[in-house]
């Protein structure tokens, strides 16, 4: 009996027993679909967080006004005015620090022709772009001289640009920010969501001095909302944190025993917390997926073992009319493989379809990799093929008369 | 006894047309008895006989006397505990599992009391199955299977599944299957045991014709004297031993009996 005949014999056996075939395949389908779905969601979440972390800039410290333990209440409104541009410049001189970027922020109304858009406004220095890892898509960033002059130039985030200009090139155009004309000098490349879920591209950037004097109308010139500081290296993060603290205490004339009126936090450390949370979630989804796979596998096993009496008799009859062991095992192996391959294909399609649906409905990012598909398919196939062939192995090692009388 | 191959040559020289020869054949089962000891159940004890090509042998005996056990050993579905069994030139004990499968496929047609058809296949595919295991293409196998169903008068039921056939029809499908590889030997264990008298006669008519016209050797187990009367020789078993082995006085022409 050649392989072709055995194959068609296996196909016939599967067709002849549709219910058993379907039930076995169902275990396979559920297992594979669940794994692909769960892992794609987990992987998607992790990828998203990793992207957000990568977009954040490296070795970042953030200096905010106010004490860590106190928040705004205890120090009143005065406490949020403790950081100045001069502080930032002094920090930039520290040996453990590469650069510092003071930031003032608020919201502003943008107009271009008939379009208007309310967005998040930051007044920054040129160093801000490199520290927080912004890439320029078109045009350029503003310069030190723009900063000194308080020039009316602006760099747009991708979302703001889209809302004002559609698909037009904004560089060189004039928009109105808080009713004053500004020349768009640059367009930022899109970054997507930040770790906190905010859209980082929905923003407008102007020189710090321009923001202070012309838009936000700050009563305390030189005061900034916060500053980003880039440490010289990953290893010097703690040293930089200490140096900044010492420097600011000295500059703010804080006597021993007086609490800091500022907080230096390690943004990179915060990010790694978020990233490990994402990892835990993705492991949990993976665990749920493994359970589904196991349940599917047990389903496959049960249906194979339930039909073992009938199949043992069938094997007895086949042996009695002249089938040898190899022919029987080949037929059963092929049957199991066909169920597994077909079930896996349906499972993959179902899992991918489900993942797509989840991403559409819940707006969750999903990532499907070849690895997870291979994992799901190989695990389910091992179970399917093992329990498909195991009864056949046992039955075909019996004498024909024993197989015929099996109950 | 130590050199079965040599012995088998001697036997063949002495009796060139022997298709089956058994010598001191024994079969025991070991059952779990009281206090964990296993109890030997001797089902076949020192069976000796030889069967010449073209004979029609009936095997009789009470229930439990070992008839089925003997047939299963002769059909290579089971193995003896001791003794020798030559099938034609071959000492069956020396055959590998694959060789035994091939013997069951080509040299012996086995007919069971309970038919043992593959439930999920048509009558035609059931009959064709041994041919597939013999390496014949499905198309050729089906043609040959169809011609056998025509011979047994079942061609119009070729596409029926076993559960759509009567007992007699199922047994005729099983006989067609047993015949499909043109074996020299048919072993039938109570082939009419599940059938009514009329259908039994029809089945016996078929065996009779196969034996007379095609010269196929037939061994048949039965409880009924009129079935045994078709045979040319009767072997009677009691408690695992042969107590009678003789030619029947008048082999009945079953074709005539059925017509009357
Ligand atoms: N697998 C087995 N294990 C243990 N004992 C067995 C087994 N098969 C058969 N026997 C015993 O062997 C003896 C002979 O059984 P066998 O089936 O050969 O009888 P039989 O002559 O065919 O009877 P019947 O006319 O009822 O079919 C019986 O006592 C039976 O209980
Ligand atoms: Mg019996």
XYZ file of C-alpha atoms and ligand atoms in Angstrom:
699
model
C 0.000 0.000 0.000
C 1.606 3.243 -1.063
C 1.470 6.594 0.701
C -1.143 7.975 -1.674
C -3.576 5.158 -0.927
C -2.921 5.445 2.811
C -3.506 9.208 2.601
C -6.807 8.765 0.828
C -7.700 6.064 3.365
C -7.008 8.606 6.140
C -9.105 11.279 4.413
C -11.942 8.772 4.058
C -11.742 7.858 7.734
C -11.929 11.551 8.673
C -14.846 12.185 6.342
C -16.671 9.087 7.515
C -16.495 10.302 11.094
C -17.337 13.965 10.764
C -18.380 14.554 14.354
C -15.232 13.084 15.849
C -13.091 14.957 13.321
C -14.880 18.208 14.078
C -14.654 17.855 17.850
C -10.969 17.041 17.728
C -10.371 19.948 15.414
C -12.336 22.218 17.724
C -9.856 21.625 20.540
C -7.060 22.514 18.180
C -8.868 25.610 16.880
C -9.693 26.965 20.334
C -6.192 26.374 21.646
C -4.410 27.987 18.730
C -6.834 30.895 18.385
C -6.627 31.706 22.104
C -2.842 31.689 22.103
C -2.558 33.885 19.037
C -5.164 36.321 20.365
C -3.785 36.603 23.901
C -0.145 36.786 22.915
C -0.847 39.381 20.235
C -2.584 41.612 22.768
C 0.189 41.148 25.336
C 2.888 41.691 22.767
C 1.054 44.750 21.464
C 0.892 46.344 24.913
C 4.548 45.678 25.507
C 5.611 47.019 22.136
C 3.588 50.159 22.725
C 5.226 50.796 26.076
C 8.674 50.055 24.733
C 8.061 52.498 21.885
C 6.920 55.151 24.348
C 10.018 54.589 26.462
C 12.295 54.726 23.450
C 10.638 57.982 22.320
C 11.171 59.551 25.714
C 14.911 60.106 25.482
C 17.560 58.349 27.499
C 19.038 58.908 30.969
C 16.414 61.476 31.803
C 15.862 63.227 35.116
C 12.976 65.563 35.652
C 13.182 68.439 38.137
C 9.834 69.724 39.344
C 9.085 72.466 41.869
C 7.788 71.498 45.303
C 8.809 68.806 47.778
C 8.158 65.174 47.095
C 6.192 64.532 50.242
C 4.239 67.763 50.304
C 2.665 68.373 46.953
C 1.339 71.817 46.160
C -0.866 72.298 49.198
C 1.621 72.697 51.997
C 3.830 75.206 50.268
C 0.978 77.013 48.622
C 1.234 78.533 45.161
C 4.600 80.094 45.929
C 6.295 76.724 45.889
C 5.739 76.183 42.182
C 7.793 79.208 41.296
C 11.051 77.961 42.691
C 12.751 76.824 39.485
C 14.324 79.357 37.177
C 16.146 79.451 33.860
C 19.297 80.303 35.796
C 18.906 77.099 37.811
C 18.730 75.226 34.534
C 21.848 76.883 33.200
C 23.739 76.085 36.410
C 22.630 72.464 36.265
C 23.845 72.170 32.662
C 27.353 73.099 33.923
C 27.515 70.041 36.243
C 30.016 67.375 35.195
C 27.508 64.527 35.633
C 24.999 66.267 33.349
C 25.032 66.525 29.556
C 22.316 69.094 29.065
C 19.286 70.605 30.720
C 16.036 71.842 29.206
C 13.803 74.204 31.167
C 10.167 74.131 30.072
C 7.191 76.432 30.571
C 3.846 75.080 29.542
C 0.232 75.979 29.057
C -2.483 75.756 26.459
C -2.955 77.933 23.418
C -5.369 78.520 20.589
C -3.846 78.111 17.097
C -5.329 79.616 13.917
C -4.497 79.077 10.291
C -6.978 80.492 7.807
C -10.359 79.145 8.832
C -8.886 76.298 10.902
C -8.343 76.619 14.590
C -7.019 74.129 17.082
C -6.569 74.301 20.832
C -3.471 72.514 21.968
C -0.744 72.038 24.525
C 1.977 74.726 24.322
C 5.541 74.371 25.550
C 8.168 77.086 25.716
C 11.507 75.327 25.351
C 15.177 75.834 24.545
C 16.876 74.274 21.485
C 18.439 71.604 23.747
C 14.950 70.305 24.571
C 14.621 68.631 21.171
C 17.676 66.450 21.517
C 17.159 65.681 25.227
C 13.625 64.404 24.733
C 14.511 62.639 21.524
C 12.401 64.608 19.052
C 13.151 64.157 15.355
C 12.422 66.883 12.826
C 10.290 65.789 9.914
C 10.521 69.034 7.913
C 12.187 72.437 8.369
C 14.339 72.929 11.442
C 14.200 73.704 15.132
C 14.580 77.249 16.426
C 18.000 78.580 17.429
C 19.723 80.156 20.425
C 19.343 83.543 18.754
C 15.583 82.976 18.364
C 15.585 82.225 22.074
C 17.517 85.337 22.980
C 15.397 87.528 20.711
C 12.082 86.050 21.802
C 11.335 85.468 18.111
C 7.861 84.529 16.932
C 8.825 81.169 15.478
C 7.210 77.838 16.184
C 7.692 74.106 15.700
C 4.484 72.071 15.303
C 3.693 68.589 16.523
C 2.361 66.191 13.887
C -1.219 66.162 15.160
C -1.452 69.949 15.494
C -0.006 70.370 11.997
C -2.485 67.872 10.604
C -5.387 69.733 12.190
C -4.321 73.112 10.900
C -2.836 72.265 7.525
C -4.252 68.892 6.521
C -1.721 67.411 4.137
C -0.153 70.761 3.223
C 3.445 71.542 4.136
C 3.280 73.923 7.113
C 6.940 75.005 7.034
C 7.269 78.684 6.143
C 3.586 79.421 6.697
C 2.362 81.870 9.300
C -0.111 80.807 11.958
C -1.603 82.731 14.838
C -0.876 81.601 18.390
C -2.994 83.379 20.999
C -3.776 85.893 18.233
C -0.156 86.703 17.464
C 1.455 85.756 14.148
C 4.155 83.081 14.290
C 6.251 81.615 11.477
C 6.308 77.819 11.376
C 9.959 76.820 11.079
C 9.719 73.109 11.685
C 7.495 70.047 11.870
C 8.174 67.255 14.370
C 8.132 63.604 13.393
C 5.289 61.735 15.088
C 6.058 59.835 18.332
C 2.654 58.423 19.266
C 1.381 58.011 22.792
C 3.395 58.678 25.895
C 3.468 56.218 28.820
C 0.565 58.063 30.453
C -1.493 57.634 27.298
C -1.353 61.287 26.226
C -0.769 62.022 22.558
C 2.708 63.556 22.391
C 2.143 64.879 18.882
C -0.761 67.143 19.787
C 1.338 70.164 20.720
C 3.058 73.355 19.664
C 6.556 74.478 20.664
C 7.883 78.036 20.837
C 11.080 79.562 22.270
C 10.956 79.658 26.060
C 11.390 83.418 26.227
C 8.652 84.024 23.676
C 6.264 81.835 25.648
C 7.020 83.603 28.905
C 6.778 87.138 27.638
C 4.197 87.011 24.877
C 1.852 84.080 25.401
C 1.637 82.886 28.972
C 2.218 86.346 30.495
C 4.141 85.025 33.491
C 4.420 87.533 36.357
C 7.690 86.003 37.476
C 10.130 86.296 34.608
C 12.600 83.442 34.390
C 10.462 80.979 36.374
C 9.916 77.633 34.640
C 7.389 74.837 35.221
C 9.882 71.983 35.168
C 13.128 70.972 33.579
C 14.392 67.891 31.860
C 17.996 66.980 32.595
C 20.009 64.450 30.684
C 22.620 62.650 32.762
C 26.001 61.913 31.212
C 25.350 58.172 31.214
C 23.051 55.526 32.637
C 25.584 54.904 35.415
C 25.780 58.547 36.444
C 22.023 58.945 36.955
C 22.257 58.730 40.756
C 25.322 60.955 40.943
C 23.598 63.529 38.739
C 20.499 63.368 40.955
C 22.675 64.085 44.005
C 24.659 66.863 42.294
C 21.444 68.590 41.157
C 19.984 68.351 44.648
C 23.139 69.817 46.238
C 23.352 72.569 43.643
C 19.719 73.621 43.926
C 19.761 73.588 47.747
C 22.747 75.869 47.598
C 21.223 78.150 44.978
C 17.887 78.306 46.827
C 19.748 78.982 50.095
C 18.107 76.154 51.971
C 19.629 75.684 55.422
C 20.276 72.252 56.832
C 17.062 70.746 58.088
C 14.913 72.664 55.642
C 13.141 70.458 53.122
C 13.883 70.633 49.416
C 11.590 72.991 47.508
C 12.035 70.884 44.399
C 12.001 67.211 43.411
C 14.439 65.378 41.203
C 12.960 62.169 39.775
C 14.447 59.527 37.580
C 12.183 59.278 34.515
C 14.025 56.276 33.166
C 13.372 54.384 36.402
C 9.672 55.289 36.204
C 9.615 54.007 32.657
C 11.143 50.704 33.636
C 8.395 50.256 36.223
C 5.818 50.745 33.475
C 7.701 48.379 31.250
C 7.835 45.629 33.852
C 4.114 46.108 34.492
C 3.549 45.550 30.804
C 5.744 42.476 30.941
C 3.677 41.071 33.806
C 0.486 41.694 31.865
C 1.870 40.023 28.813
C 2.957 37.027 30.899
C -0.499 36.834 32.427
C -2.143 36.826 29.032
C 0.371 34.204 28.012
C -0.637 32.101 31.017
C -4.317 32.414 30.094
C -3.403 31.395 26.567
C -1.456 28.377 27.807
C -4.453 27.302 29.843
C -6.663 27.516 26.770
C -4.103 25.511 24.885
C -4.067 22.938 27.654
C -7.859 22.797 27.724
C -7.882 22.438 23.954
C -5.252 19.735 24.251
C -7.291 17.860 26.840
C -10.266 18.159 24.490
C -8.246 16.604 21.710
C -6.991 13.899 24.052
C -10.468 13.058 25.353
C -12.077 12.693 21.984
C -9.196 10.552 20.750
C -9.344 8.316 23.808
C -13.138 8.084 23.773
C -13.055 6.678 20.277
C -10.285 4.262 21.156
C -12.539 1.195 21.510
C -14.100 1.722 18.139
C -10.753 2.437 16.623
C -9.089 -0.561 18.247
C -11.730 -2.801 16.661
C -11.195 -1.014 13.377
C -7.479 -1.678 13.677
C -8.222 -5.329 14.524
C -10.306 -5.686 11.373
C -7.672 -3.967 9.267
C -4.984 -6.270 10.655
C -7.203 -9.316 10.061
C -7.504 -8.437 6.380
C -3.798 -7.865 5.951
C -2.712 -4.417 7.135
C 0.690 -4.420 8.796
C 1.716 -2.170 11.654
C 3.416 0.437 9.511
C 0.351 0.877 7.300
C -1.919 1.352 10.301
C 0.402 3.781 12.069
C 0.906 5.788 8.893
C -2.843 6.080 8.397
C -3.454 7.211 11.977
C -0.513 9.599 11.913
C -1.806 11.167 8.719
C -5.299 11.468 10.186
C -3.944 13.237 13.266
C -1.713 15.484 11.192
C -4.528 16.510 8.885
C -6.733 17.375 11.846
C -3.920 19.357 13.428
C -2.906 21.245 10.303
C -6.455 22.131 9.336
C -7.368 22.990 12.940
C -4.242 25.091 13.329
C -4.912 27.013 10.124
C -8.471 27.780 11.197
C -7.203 28.622 14.692
C -4.601 31.049 13.330
C -7.152 32.778 11.115
C -9.633 32.969 13.976
C -6.998 34.266 16.397
C -5.790 36.895 13.937
C -9.360 37.885 13.127
C -10.126 38.166 16.839
C -6.989 40.226 17.430
C -7.916 42.527 14.579
C -11.420 42.910 16.006
C -10.017 43.744 19.454
C -7.688 46.343 17.974
C -10.556 47.892 16.017
C -13.119 47.912 18.825
C -10.945 48.589 21.853
C -8.305 50.590 20.009
C -5.586 48.395 21.489
C -2.379 47.916 19.610
C -1.731 44.278 18.686
C 1.397 42.562 17.449
C 1.305 39.144 15.800
C 4.634 37.415 15.402
C 5.598 34.235 13.606
C 7.009 33.006 16.908
C 3.665 32.965 18.701
C 2.015 31.197 15.771
C 4.739 28.568 15.715
C 4.449 28.153 19.484
C 0.683 27.654 19.362
C 0.723 25.350 16.375
C 3.597 23.193 17.542
C 2.227 22.721 21.054
C -1.264 21.829 19.825
C 0.153 19.597 17.109
C 2.291 17.685 19.567
C -0.767 17.002 21.706
C -2.944 16.198 18.703
C -0.455 13.916 17.046
C 0.542 12.219 20.275
C -3.030 11.376 21.264
C -3.920 10.578 17.674
C -1.176 8.037 17.313
C -0.917 6.728 20.870
C -4.082 4.548 20.757
C -3.094 3.361 17.296
C 0.383 2.408 18.532
C -1.114 0.445 21.376
C -3.761 -1.237 19.244
C -1.392 -2.159 16.454
C 0.972 -3.870 18.871
C -1.828 -6.236 19.916
C -2.508 -9.529 18.205
C -5.385 -9.116 15.732
C -7.634 -11.275 17.886
C -6.991 -9.079 20.933
C -7.751 -5.924 18.990
C -10.925 -7.475 17.590
C -12.188 -8.385 21.056
C -11.234 -5.066 22.649
C -13.829 -3.390 24.829
C 11.308 -30.856 16.728
C 14.311 -28.590 17.187
C 14.684 -28.089 13.476
C 11.255 -27.232 12.179
C 12.526 -26.256 8.735
C 13.930 -29.733 8.117
C 10.830 -31.296 9.583
C 8.636 -29.209 7.349
C 10.495 -30.502 4.299
C 9.895 -34.064 5.465
C 6.224 -33.425 5.966
C 5.872 -31.769 2.611
C 7.653 -34.678 1.005
C 5.323 -37.107 2.733
C 2.194 -35.134 2.004
C 2.791 -32.687 -0.827
C -0.739 -31.301 -0.940
C -1.105 -30.540 2.789
C -2.233 -26.950 3.130
C -2.411 -27.047 6.921
C -0.531 -29.229 9.326
C -0.541 -28.816 13.089
C 1.494 -30.851 15.516
C 1.077 -30.938 19.295
C -0.546 -27.557 19.141
C -1.401 -26.145 22.584
C -2.940 -22.902 23.680
C -3.254 -21.780 27.285
C -4.577 -18.648 28.888
C -3.280 -17.543 32.252
C -5.963 -16.095 34.484
C -5.596 -14.356 37.826
C -6.689 -16.892 40.404
C -7.047 -16.727 44.170
C -4.216 -15.271 46.323
C -2.519 -13.651 43.353
C -1.479 -16.902 41.669
C -2.103 -17.220 37.990
C -4.159 -20.174 36.895
C -3.427 -21.926 33.644
C -6.484 -22.448 31.455
C -5.654 -25.045 28.809
C -7.903 -24.254 25.872
C -6.208 -26.369 23.172
C -4.348 -29.527 24.147
C -2.072 -31.486 21.805
C -3.950 -30.835 18.607
C -2.683 -32.859 15.630
C -4.148 -32.934 12.144
C -3.362 -32.058 8.592
C -5.664 -30.785 5.919
C -5.257 -31.457 2.261
C -5.795 -28.823 -0.329
C -9.406 -28.828 -1.544
C -10.954 -30.322 1.589
C -14.138 -28.968 3.155
C -13.809 -29.427 6.911
C -16.429 -28.801 9.563
C -15.357 -28.231 13.153
C -17.895 -28.945 15.854
C -17.940 -29.060 19.616
C -19.646 -27.630 22.632
C -19.429 -24.010 23.509
C -16.060 -23.335 25.090
C -14.430 -26.392 23.587
C -11.813 -24.226 21.829
C -13.126 -24.013 18.264
C -12.694 -20.265 17.890
C -9.311 -20.382 19.552
C -8.177 -22.998 17.050
C -9.531 -21.027 14.096
C -7.819 -17.842 15.297
C -4.495 -19.662 15.534
C -4.976 -21.199 12.081
C -5.953 -17.760 10.727
C -2.751 -16.187 12.127
C -4.896 -13.876 14.243
C -3.497 -15.456 17.397
C -0.386 -17.444 18.230
C -0.190 -20.889 19.860
C 1.473 -21.407 23.255
C 3.422 -24.393 21.948
C 3.481 -26.861 19.104
C 3.901 -26.373 15.405
C 1.755 -24.994 12.657
C 2.734 -25.238 9.011
C 0.741 -23.317 6.479
C 1.716 -24.760 3.093
C 5.515 -24.687 3.149
C 5.864 -22.119 5.922
C 6.404 -22.663 9.620
C 4.150 -19.908 10.924
C 6.178 -19.509 14.129
C 9.135 -18.235 12.116
C 7.176 -15.507 10.358
C 7.604 -11.846 11.276
C 4.594 -9.678 12.056
C 4.731 -8.157 8.587
C 4.915 -11.611 7.002
C 1.908 -12.704 9.082
C -0.001 -9.643 7.868
C 0.834 -10.625 4.336
C -0.323 -14.229 4.980
C -3.648 -12.925 6.324
C -3.872 -10.645 3.328
C -3.131 -13.109 0.524
C -3.324 -16.714 1.690
C -6.226 -16.847 4.115
C -9.737 -15.467 3.920
C -11.280 -15.241 7.383
C -15.049 -15.047 7.871
C -16.335 -14.082 11.315
C -19.612 -14.816 13.020
C -20.078 -11.075 13.651
C -19.041 -10.110 10.078
C -16.445 -7.547 11.235
C -17.046 -5.132 8.405
C -15.634 -1.612 8.646
C -18.747 0.300 9.676
C -18.020 3.578 7.982
C -17.251 2.187 4.571
C -19.434 1.065 1.721
C -19.765 -2.633 0.909
C -17.598 -2.045 -2.147
C -14.785 -0.385 -0.165
C -14.962 -3.114 2.471
C -14.423 -5.742 -0.197
C -11.693 -3.684 -1.862
C -9.746 -3.022 1.368
C -7.568 -6.192 1.341
C -6.546 -5.374 -2.227
C -5.366 -1.919 -1.143
C -3.198 -3.515 1.529
C -1.861 -5.812 -1.194
C -0.654 -2.715 -3.045
C -3.266 -2.635 -5.784
C -4.543 0.752 -6.927
C -7.923 1.880 -5.662
C -9.424 1.864 -9.133
C -8.333 -1.688 -9.942
C -9.294 -2.793 -6.427
C -12.803 -1.456 -6.853
C -13.216 -3.183 -10.193
C -12.186 -6.504 -8.720
C -14.359 -5.917 -5.627
C -17.318 -5.185 -7.859
C -16.898 -8.431 -9.777
C -16.890 -10.324 -6.452
C -20.053 -8.568 -5.321
C -21.600 -9.618 -8.620
C -20.612 -13.241 -7.926
C -22.208 -13.094 -4.476
C -25.278 -11.357 -5.912
C -24.727 -8.071 -4.084
C -23.716 -5.749 -6.892
C -26.789 -3.574 -6.413
C -25.784 -3.018 -2.763
C -22.220 -1.985 -3.518
C -22.655 1.571 -2.279
C -24.544 0.605 0.881
C -22.966 0.854 4.300
C -23.015 -2.258 6.522
C -25.806 -0.841 8.711
C -27.977 -0.601 5.590
C -27.601 -4.326 4.889
C -29.271 -7.422 6.348
C -27.182 -9.948 8.273
C -27.074 -12.311 5.308
C -26.031 -9.513 3.002
C -23.349 -8.379 5.415
C -21.993 -11.924 5.637
C -21.898 -12.157 1.856
C -19.950 -8.880 1.783
C -17.568 -10.382 4.353
C -17.192 -13.544 2.249
C -16.535 -11.428 -0.842
C -13.858 -9.617 1.138
C -12.348 -12.920 2.251
C -12.223 -14.074 -1.375
C -10.989 -10.900 -2.997
C -7.273 -11.732 -2.886
C -7.964 -15.261 -4.206
C -6.735 -17.153 -1.131
C -6.343 -20.931 -1.161
C -7.936 -21.215 2.262
C -11.160 -19.900 3.773
C -11.574 -20.066 7.554
C -15.096 -19.370 8.732
C -15.958 -19.214 12.443
C -19.700 -19.798 12.747
C -20.437 -17.808 9.592
C -24.139 -18.642 9.848
C -24.365 -18.223 13.610
C -26.197 -14.902 13.368
C -28.400 -15.854 10.410
C -31.783 -17.521 9.952
C -32.107 -20.966 8.368
C -32.921 -19.800 4.866
C -30.042 -17.290 4.801
C -27.727 -19.904 6.308
C -28.519 -22.229 3.435
C -27.719 -19.502 0.934
C -24.366 -18.847 2.585
C -23.567 -22.567 2.671
C -24.494 -22.782 -0.998
C -21.862 -20.143 -1.649
C -19.178 -22.043 0.306
C -20.155 -25.271 -1.400
C -19.755 -23.697 -4.823
C -16.402 -22.149 -3.914
C -15.147 -25.520 -2.754
C -16.467 -27.532 -5.687
C -15.847 -25.087 -8.514
C -12.742 -23.190 -7.408
C -11.148 -25.906 -5.280
C -10.734 -23.561 -2.332
C -10.007 -25.309 0.959
C -12.671 -24.436 3.526
C -12.743 -24.891 7.291
C -15.967 -23.970 8.970
C -17.001 -23.937 12.620
C -20.636 -24.692 13.253
C -23.049 -25.962 15.890
C -25.561 -27.255 13.359
C -25.501 -30.758 11.948
C -27.052 -29.834 8.615
C -24.372 -27.189 8.092
C -21.688 -29.711 9.006
C -23.273 -32.101 6.551
C -21.985 -29.925 3.696
C -18.438 -30.803 4.665
C -16.381 -33.756 3.532
C -14.714 -34.127 6.912
C -15.695 -33.480 10.494
C -13.390 -32.634 13.370
C -15.008 -32.642 16.791
C -13.447 -30.900 19.784
C -14.141 -31.470 23.438
C -12.415 -29.542 26.221
C -9.598 -28.561 23.911
C -8.902 -32.023 22.490
C -9.889 -33.626 19.208
C -12.298 -36.455 20.016
C -13.369 -37.221 16.486
C -11.783 -36.684 13.065
C -13.473 -38.522 10.211
C -14.802 -38.180 6.695
C -18.533 -37.535 6.621
C -20.388 -40.507 5.189
C -22.438 -38.724 2.603
C -21.430 -35.262 1.751
C -24.729 -33.613 1.127
C -25.144 -31.658 -2.030
C -26.232 -28.501 -0.377
C -27.483 -27.012 -3.589
C -30.012 -29.811 -3.799
C -30.953 -29.562 -0.122
C -31.627 -25.865 -0.434
C -33.854 -26.320 -3.436
C -36.058 -28.932 -1.818
N -8.826 -14.122 25.860
C -9.158 -15.155 26.660
N -8.739 -15.168 27.926
C -9.058 -16.189 28.728
N -9.788 -17.219 28.348
C -10.250 -17.277 27.098
C -9.952 -16.233 26.182
N -10.527 -16.537 25.003
C -11.149 -17.717 25.186
N -10.981 -18.135 26.436
C -11.483 -19.410 26.984
O -11.092 -20.438 26.111
C -12.097 -21.400 26.041
C -12.428 -21.700 24.578
O -12.976 -20.562 23.994
P -13.424 -20.543 22.485
O -13.873 -19.174 22.167
O -12.350 -21.116 21.667
O -14.652 -21.540 22.527
P -15.618 -21.962 21.316
O -15.444 -23.404 21.148
O -15.395 -21.084 20.154
O -17.035 -21.675 21.954
P -18.342 -21.108 21.236
O -18.966 -22.246 20.575
O -19.163 -20.599 22.369
O -17.917 -20.036 20.302
C -13.301 -20.881 26.811
O -13.330 -21.540 28.043
C -12.980 -19.438 27.019
O -13.454 -19.008 28.270
Mg -16.467 -19.606 19.147
